[in-house]
Amino acid sequence: MHLMDTAIHNDIRGICGSRILMKNHFHYDLTTTMDSFIPVIPWTLAIYVFSFIYWPCQYILCCQMKKEHAYHFLSADFFAKTVCLIFFLFFPTTNIRPQISEHGIWNLSLNLLYRLDAPDNLFPSIHCLVSWLCYVGIRRQQQHPLAYQLFVLCMALAICISTLTTKQHVIPDVAAGILLAEFSYWFVHYSHLDQLYANFFTKISRS
């Protein structure tokens, strides 16, 4: 739990810091033609926001497996978000959000989100990255039933779709988030970064 809390705290500081640093820099718009065919569905904001409750629960579950698996999962998370931070600093992105009517609770809520959350730090999508990591971290783990693994996959897909139907992200952001999750989980194992991560935190805990 301590390791997970530290990782989350550092993620927040890094992402917010990049937003401040790049505020006055040029931001690229990666909106594609296909994005224009995706409708705004305000009620999917419920899925988008629910992810903030869902993620910690799933991270705890992944970290309660074998210690080696927990370090593999957390090191992949750390590596992936480090890559995200590099993109946020050197390839800042934005998008143009649609005008939403003020009629209805979901429309009002979506407009509130737009006011609170600036359209930056979009590529890769952290929402999609974390949601897909939750699935990758439990995929093919025999201690969890196949039905639950399918549920986690469906949640990852639903959250990814919600980022598009709320116009918080565009298709390249979503694709990059999913691909980065897959690559990070593979890379930290074959590069032995997960072992370095484990050794580092083991030394800290002992000291």
PDB file of C-alpha atoms in Angstrom:
ATOM      1  CA  MET A   1       0.000   0.000   0.000  1.00  0.00           C
ATOM      2  CA  HIS A   2       2.821   2.403   0.863  1.00  0.00           C
ATOM      3  CA  LEU A   3       4.456   1.803  -2.518  1.00  0.00           C
ATOM      4  CA  MET A   4       1.172   2.424  -4.327  1.00  0.00           C
ATOM      5  CA  ASP A   5       0.508   5.639  -2.375  1.00  0.00           C
ATOM      6  CA  THR A   6       4.007   6.910  -3.206  1.00  0.00           C
ATOM      7  CA  ALA A   7       3.543   6.101  -6.909  1.00  0.00           C
ATOM      8  CA  ILE A   8       0.177   7.877  -7.081  1.00  0.00           C
ATOM      9  CA  HIS A   9       1.527  10.943  -5.273  1.00  0.00           C
ATOM     10  CA  ASN A  10       4.486  11.206  -7.659  1.00  0.00           C
ATOM     11  CA  ASP A  11       2.180  10.759 -10.680  1.00  0.00           C
ATOM     12  CA  ILE A  12       0.015  13.677  -9.583  1.00  0.00           C
ATOM     13  CA  ARG A  13       2.989  15.966  -8.960  1.00  0.00           C
ATOM     14  CA  GLY A  14       4.615  15.107 -12.286  1.00  0.00           C
ATOM     15  CA  ILE A  15       1.491  15.531 -14.390  1.00  0.00           C
ATOM     16  CA  CYS A  16       0.435  18.782 -12.714  1.00  0.00           C
ATOM     17  CA  GLY A  17       3.982  20.095 -12.999  1.00  0.00           C
ATOM     18  CA  SER A  18       4.087  19.461 -16.743  1.00  0.00           C
ATOM     19  CA  ARG A  19       0.750  21.279 -17.141  1.00  0.00           C
ATOM     20  CA  ILE A  20       2.175  24.370 -15.449  1.00  0.00           C
ATOM     21  CA  LEU A  21       5.471  24.264 -17.361  1.00  0.00           C
ATOM     22  CA  MET A  22       3.870  23.881 -20.787  1.00  0.00           C
ATOM     23  CA  LYS A  23       0.948  26.245 -20.255  1.00  0.00           C
ATOM     24  CA  ASN A  24       2.217  28.904 -22.674  1.00  0.00           C
ATOM     25  CA  HIS A  25       3.734  26.561 -25.278  1.00  0.00           C
ATOM     26  CA  PHE A  26       2.247  25.482 -28.581  1.00  0.00           C
ATOM     27  CA  HIS A  27      -0.014  22.428 -28.262  1.00  0.00           C
ATOM     28  CA  TYR A  28      -0.654  19.983 -31.106  1.00  0.00           C
ATOM     29  CA  ASP A  29      -4.202  18.940 -31.988  1.00  0.00           C
ATOM     30  CA  LEU A  30      -4.329  15.244 -32.956  1.00  0.00           C
ATOM     31  CA  THR A  31      -8.048  15.183 -33.740  1.00  0.00           C
ATOM     32  CA  THR A  32      -8.736  12.894 -36.698  1.00  0.00           C
ATOM     33  CA  THR A  33     -11.555  12.806 -39.236  1.00  0.00           C
ATOM     34  CA  MET A  34     -12.906   9.702 -37.502  1.00  0.00           C
ATOM     35  CA  ASP A  35     -13.276  11.649 -34.257  1.00  0.00           C
ATOM     36  CA  SER A  36     -15.874  13.868 -35.901  1.00  0.00           C
ATOM     37  CA  PHE A  37     -18.110  10.814 -36.351  1.00  0.00           C
ATOM     38  CA  ILE A  38     -18.056   9.986 -32.641  1.00  0.00           C
ATOM     39  CA  PRO A  39     -21.058  11.618 -30.937  1.00  0.00           C
ATOM     40  CA  VAL A  40     -21.015  13.411 -27.618  1.00  0.00           C
ATOM     41  CA  ILE A  41     -22.844  11.209 -25.106  1.00  0.00           C
ATOM     42  CA  PRO A  42     -22.973  13.242 -21.874  1.00  0.00           C
ATOM     43  CA  TRP A  43     -24.138  10.402 -19.594  1.00  0.00           C
ATOM     44  CA  THR A  44     -20.922   8.490 -20.294  1.00  0.00           C
ATOM     45  CA  LEU A  45     -19.326  11.033 -17.975  1.00  0.00           C
ATOM     46  CA  ALA A  46     -20.526   8.653 -15.227  1.00  0.00           C
ATOM     47  CA  ILE A  47     -18.156   5.960 -16.558  1.00  0.00           C
ATOM     48  CA  TYR A  48     -15.334   8.479 -16.976  1.00  0.00           C
ATOM     49  CA  VAL A  49     -15.650   9.709 -13.371  1.00  0.00           C
ATOM     50  CA  PHE A  50     -16.272   6.232 -11.918  1.00  0.00           C
ATOM     51  CA  SER A  51     -12.792   5.266 -13.085  1.00  0.00           C
ATOM     52  CA  PHE A  52     -11.279   7.305 -10.240  1.00  0.00           C
ATOM     53  CA  ILE A  53     -12.986   4.937  -7.772  1.00  0.00           C
ATOM     54  CA  TYR A  54     -12.359   1.832  -9.859  1.00  0.00           C
ATOM     55  CA  TRP A  55      -8.609   2.281 -10.375  1.00  0.00           C
ATOM     56  CA  PRO A  56      -7.466   2.224  -6.705  1.00  0.00           C
ATOM     57  CA  CYS A  57      -9.522  -0.919  -6.068  1.00  0.00           C
ATOM     58  CA  GLN A  58      -7.999  -2.666  -9.059  1.00  0.00           C
ATOM     59  CA  TYR A  59      -4.471  -1.494  -8.212  1.00  0.00           C
ATOM     60  CA  ILE A  60      -4.842  -2.868  -4.686  1.00  0.00           C
ATOM     61  CA  LEU A  61      -6.022  -6.180  -6.118  1.00  0.00           C
ATOM     62  CA  CYS A  62      -3.025  -6.394  -8.464  1.00  0.00           C
ATOM     63  CA  CYS A  63      -0.658  -5.566  -5.612  1.00  0.00           C
ATOM     64  CA  GLN A  64      -2.148  -8.253  -3.371  1.00  0.00           C
ATOM     65  CA  MET A  65      -0.934 -11.011  -5.675  1.00  0.00           C
ATOM     66  CA  LYS A  66       2.578 -12.426  -5.456  1.00  0.00           C
ATOM     67  CA  LYS A  67       5.232  -9.867  -4.550  1.00  0.00           C
ATOM     68  CA  GLU A  68       7.009 -10.391  -7.889  1.00  0.00           C
ATOM     69  CA  HIS A  69       3.781  -9.665  -9.732  1.00  0.00           C
ATOM     70  CA  ALA A  70       3.135  -6.556  -7.647  1.00  0.00           C
ATOM     71  CA  TYR A  71       6.575  -5.144  -8.448  1.00  0.00           C
ATOM     72  CA  HIS A  72       6.139  -6.016 -12.124  1.00  0.00           C
ATOM     73  CA  PHE A  73       2.798  -4.208 -12.188  1.00  0.00           C
ATOM     74  CA  LEU A  74       3.995  -1.126 -10.283  1.00  0.00           C
ATOM     75  CA  SER A  75       7.222  -0.822 -12.265  1.00  0.00           C
ATOM     76  CA  ALA A  76       5.203  -0.958 -15.506  1.00  0.00           C
ATOM     77  CA  ASP A  77       2.950   1.769 -14.126  1.00  0.00           C
ATOM     78  CA  PHE A  78       5.968   3.897 -13.166  1.00  0.00           C
ATOM     79  CA  PHE A  79       7.683   3.401 -16.533  1.00  0.00           C
ATOM     80  CA  ALA A  80       4.524   4.142 -18.523  1.00  0.00           C
ATOM     81  CA  LYS A  81       3.792   7.348 -16.638  1.00  0.00           C
ATOM     82  CA  THR A  82       7.393   8.465 -17.029  1.00  0.00           C
ATOM     83  CA  VAL A  83       6.943   8.076 -20.790  1.00  0.00           C
ATOM     84  CA  CYS A  84       3.693  10.053 -20.533  1.00  0.00           C
ATOM     85  CA  LEU A  85       5.478  12.849 -18.700  1.00  0.00           C
ATOM     86  CA  ILE A  86       8.087  13.033 -21.478  1.00  0.00           C
ATOM     87  CA  PHE A  87       5.333  13.365 -24.073  1.00  0.00           C
ATOM     88  CA  PHE A  88       3.520  15.988 -21.987  1.00  0.00           C
ATOM     89  CA  LEU A  89       6.713  18.056 -21.809  1.00  0.00           C
ATOM     90  CA  PHE A  90       8.040  17.662 -25.354  1.00  0.00           C
ATOM     91  CA  PHE A  91       4.893  16.968 -27.378  1.00  0.00           C
ATOM     92  CA  PRO A  92       2.061  18.833 -25.620  1.00  0.00           C
ATOM     93  CA  THR A  93      -1.376  18.250 -27.099  1.00  0.00           C
ATOM     94  CA  THR A  94      -4.837  19.734 -26.919  1.00  0.00           C
ATOM     95  CA  ASN A  95      -8.232  19.394 -28.580  1.00  0.00           C
ATOM     96  CA  ILE A  96     -11.238  21.598 -29.289  1.00  0.00           C
ATOM     97  CA  ARG A  97     -14.204  20.674 -27.168  1.00  0.00           C
ATOM     98  CA  PRO A  98     -17.747  20.994 -28.488  1.00  0.00           C
ATOM     99  CA  GLN A  99     -20.318  23.468 -27.267  1.00  0.00           C
ATOM    100  CA  ILE A 100     -22.650  21.639 -24.897  1.00  0.00           C
ATOM    101  CA  SER A 101     -26.153  22.811 -24.053  1.00  0.00           C
ATOM    102  CA  GLU A 102     -26.824  23.751 -20.417  1.00  0.00           C
ATOM    103  CA  HIS A 103     -30.043  21.716 -20.333  1.00  0.00           C
ATOM    104  CA  GLY A 104     -30.008  18.525 -18.282  1.00  0.00           C
ATOM    105  CA  ILE A 105     -27.876  17.236 -15.411  1.00  0.00           C
ATOM    106  CA  TRP A 106     -25.420  15.365 -17.644  1.00  0.00           C
ATOM    107  CA  ASN A 107     -24.851  18.375 -19.902  1.00  0.00           C
ATOM    108  CA  LEU A 108     -24.281  20.584 -16.870  1.00  0.00           C
ATOM    109  CA  SER A 109     -21.882  18.048 -15.389  1.00  0.00           C
ATOM    110  CA  LEU A 110     -19.923  17.748 -18.629  1.00  0.00           C
ATOM    111  CA  ASN A 111     -19.604  21.523 -18.904  1.00  0.00           C
ATOM    112  CA  LEU A 112     -18.374  21.587 -15.300  1.00  0.00           C
ATOM    113  CA  LEU A 113     -15.711  19.017 -16.162  1.00  0.00           C
ATOM    114  CA  TYR A 114     -14.606  21.136 -19.125  1.00  0.00           C
ATOM    115  CA  ARG A 115     -14.218  24.148 -16.835  1.00  0.00           C
ATOM    116  CA  LEU A 116     -12.251  22.211 -14.217  1.00  0.00           C
ATOM    117  CA  ASP A 117     -10.045  20.099 -16.486  1.00  0.00           C
ATOM    118  CA  ALA A 118      -7.973  21.929 -19.074  1.00  0.00           C
ATOM    119  CA  PRO A 119      -7.652  20.221 -22.505  1.00  0.00           C
ATOM    120  CA  ASP A 120      -3.978  19.327 -22.205  1.00  0.00           C
ATOM    121  CA  ASN A 121      -1.812  16.347 -21.166  1.00  0.00           C
ATOM    122  CA  LEU A 122      -3.852  14.306 -23.620  1.00  0.00           C
ATOM    123  CA  PHE A 123      -1.379  12.103 -25.506  1.00  0.00           C
ATOM    124  CA  PRO A 124      -1.105   9.352 -24.372  1.00  0.00           C
ATOM    125  CA  SER A 125      -4.381   9.172 -22.459  1.00  0.00           C
ATOM    126  CA  ILE A 126      -3.722   8.495 -18.771  1.00  0.00           C
ATOM    127  CA  HIS A 127      -7.322   7.328 -18.423  1.00  0.00           C
ATOM    128  CA  CYS A 128      -6.815   4.667 -21.075  1.00  0.00           C
ATOM    129  CA  LEU A 129      -3.307   3.779 -19.941  1.00  0.00           C
ATOM    130  CA  VAL A 130      -4.308   3.123 -16.331  1.00  0.00           C
ATOM    131  CA  SER A 131      -7.526   1.310 -17.259  1.00  0.00           C
ATOM    132  CA  TRP A 132      -5.673  -0.993 -19.639  1.00  0.00           C
ATOM    133  CA  LEU A 133      -2.914  -1.614 -17.084  1.00  0.00           C
ATOM    134  CA  CYS A 134      -5.637  -2.741 -14.672  1.00  0.00           C
ATOM    135  CA  TYR A 135      -6.624  -5.357 -17.233  1.00  0.00           C
ATOM    136  CA  VAL A 136      -3.079  -6.371 -18.158  1.00  0.00           C
ATOM    137  CA  GLY A 137      -2.240  -6.755 -14.461  1.00  0.00           C
ATOM    138  CA  ILE A 138      -4.969  -9.352 -13.948  1.00  0.00           C
ATOM    139  CA  ARG A 139      -4.964 -10.992 -17.366  1.00  0.00           C
ATOM    140  CA  ARG A 140      -4.202 -14.731 -17.308  1.00  0.00           C
ATOM    141  CA  GLN A 141      -3.907 -14.706 -13.500  1.00  0.00           C
ATOM    142  CA  GLN A 142      -5.420 -18.049 -12.511  1.00  0.00           C
ATOM    143  CA  GLN A 143      -6.383 -16.976  -8.994  1.00  0.00           C
ATOM    144  CA  HIS A 144      -9.047 -14.736 -10.536  1.00  0.00           C
ATOM    145  CA  PRO A 145     -11.969 -16.283 -12.461  1.00  0.00           C
ATOM    146  CA  LEU A 146     -12.202 -15.748 -16.196  1.00  0.00           C
ATOM    147  CA  ALA A 147     -15.529 -13.957 -15.645  1.00  0.00           C
ATOM    148  CA  TYR A 148     -13.802 -11.340 -13.497  1.00  0.00           C
ATOM    149  CA  GLN A 149     -11.000 -10.924 -16.024  1.00  0.00           C
ATOM    150  CA  LEU A 150     -13.634 -10.306 -18.709  1.00  0.00           C
ATOM    151  CA  PHE A 151     -15.299  -7.758 -16.426  1.00  0.00           C
ATOM    152  CA  VAL A 152     -11.996  -5.871 -16.059  1.00  0.00           C
ATOM    153  CA  LEU A 153     -11.526  -5.971 -19.840  1.00  0.00           C
ATOM    154  CA  CYS A 154     -15.037  -4.587 -20.366  1.00  0.00           C
ATOM    155  CA  MET A 155     -14.364  -1.836 -17.820  1.00  0.00           C
ATOM    156  CA  ALA A 156     -11.157  -0.881 -19.640  1.00  0.00           C
ATOM    157  CA  LEU A 157     -12.987  -0.715 -22.962  1.00  0.00           C
ATOM    158  CA  ALA A 158     -15.895   1.244 -21.455  1.00  0.00           C
ATOM    159  CA  ILE A 159     -13.568   3.823 -19.894  1.00  0.00           C
ATOM    160  CA  CYS A 160     -11.622   4.183 -23.149  1.00  0.00           C
ATOM    161  CA  ILE A 161     -14.854   4.746 -25.065  1.00  0.00           C
ATOM    162  CA  SER A 162     -16.057   7.253 -22.459  1.00  0.00           C
ATOM    163  CA  THR A 163     -12.961   9.388 -23.046  1.00  0.00           C
ATOM    164  CA  LEU A 164     -14.070   9.711 -26.676  1.00  0.00           C
ATOM    165  CA  THR A 165     -17.803  10.228 -26.104  1.00  0.00           C
ATOM    166  CA  THR A 166     -17.107  12.957 -23.526  1.00  0.00           C
ATOM    167  CA  LYS A 167     -14.581  14.507 -25.963  1.00  0.00           C
ATOM    168  CA  GLN A 168     -11.902  14.462 -23.295  1.00  0.00           C
ATOM    169  CA  HIS A 169      -9.629  12.615 -25.715  1.00  0.00           C
ATOM    170  CA  VAL A 170      -9.302  11.745 -29.371  1.00  0.00           C
ATOM    171  CA  ILE A 171      -8.563   8.426 -31.041  1.00  0.00           C
ATOM    172  CA  PRO A 172      -4.727   8.781 -31.145  1.00  0.00           C
ATOM    173  CA  ASP A 173      -4.711   9.487 -27.390  1.00  0.00           C
ATOM    174  CA  VAL A 174      -6.689   6.318 -26.690  1.00  0.00           C
ATOM    175  CA  ALA A 175      -4.607   4.131 -29.001  1.00  0.00           C
ATOM    176  CA  ALA A 176      -1.359   5.448 -27.518  1.00  0.00           C
ATOM    177  CA  GLY A 177      -2.567   4.822 -23.958  1.00  0.00           C
ATOM    178  CA  ILE A 178      -3.470   1.198 -24.679  1.00  0.00           C
ATOM    179  CA  LEU A 179      -0.285   0.485 -26.645  1.00  0.00           C
ATOM    180  CA  LEU A 180       1.877   2.100 -23.971  1.00  0.00           C
ATOM    181  CA  ALA A 181       0.271  -0.052 -21.265  1.00  0.00           C
ATOM    182  CA  GLU A 182       0.978  -3.218 -23.253  1.00  0.00           C
ATOM    183  CA  PHE A 183       4.528  -2.178 -24.145  1.00  0.00           C
ATOM    184  CA  SER A 184       5.407  -1.082 -20.600  1.00  0.00           C
ATOM    185  CA  TYR A 185       4.221  -4.341 -19.053  1.00  0.00           C
ATOM    186  CA  TRP A 186       6.336  -6.287 -21.559  1.00  0.00           C
ATOM    187  CA  PHE A 187       9.365  -3.992 -21.466  1.00  0.00           C
ATOM    188  CA  VAL A 188       9.931  -3.823 -17.697  1.00  0.00           C
ATOM    189  CA  HIS A 189      10.041  -7.621 -17.538  1.00  0.00           C
ATOM    190  CA  TYR A 190      12.407  -8.266 -20.445  1.00  0.00           C
ATOM    191  CA  SER A 191      14.661  -5.333 -19.525  1.00  0.00           C
ATOM    192  CA  HIS A 192      14.658  -6.427 -15.834  1.00  0.00           C
ATOM    193  CA  LEU A 193      13.516  -2.972 -14.771  1.00  0.00           C
ATOM    194  CA  ASP A 194      10.971  -4.647 -12.509  1.00  0.00           C
ATOM    195  CA  GLN A 195      13.845  -6.254 -10.562  1.00  0.00           C
ATOM    196  CA  LEU A 196      15.630  -2.917 -10.228  1.00  0.00           C
ATOM    197  CA  TYR A 197      12.367  -1.358  -9.041  1.00  0.00           C
ATOM    198  CA  ALA A 198      11.901  -4.159  -6.494  1.00  0.00           C
ATOM    199  CA  ASN A 199      15.480  -3.882  -5.211  1.00  0.00           C
ATOM    200  CA  PHE A 200      15.192  -0.120  -4.839  1.00  0.00           C
ATOM    201  CA  PHE A 201      12.034  -0.225  -2.754  1.00  0.00           C
ATOM    202  CA  THR A 202      13.258  -3.211  -0.754  1.00  0.00           C
ATOM    203  CA  LYS A 203      16.334  -1.239   0.301  1.00  0.00           C
ATOM    204  CA  ILE A 204      14.172   1.742   1.215  1.00  0.00           C
ATOM    205  CA  SER A 205      11.803  -0.363   3.312  1.00  0.00           C
ATOM    206  CA  ARG A 206      14.718  -1.961   5.170  1.00  0.00           C
ATOM    207  CA  SER A 207      16.334   1.377   5.903  1.00  0.00           C
TER     208      SER A 207
END
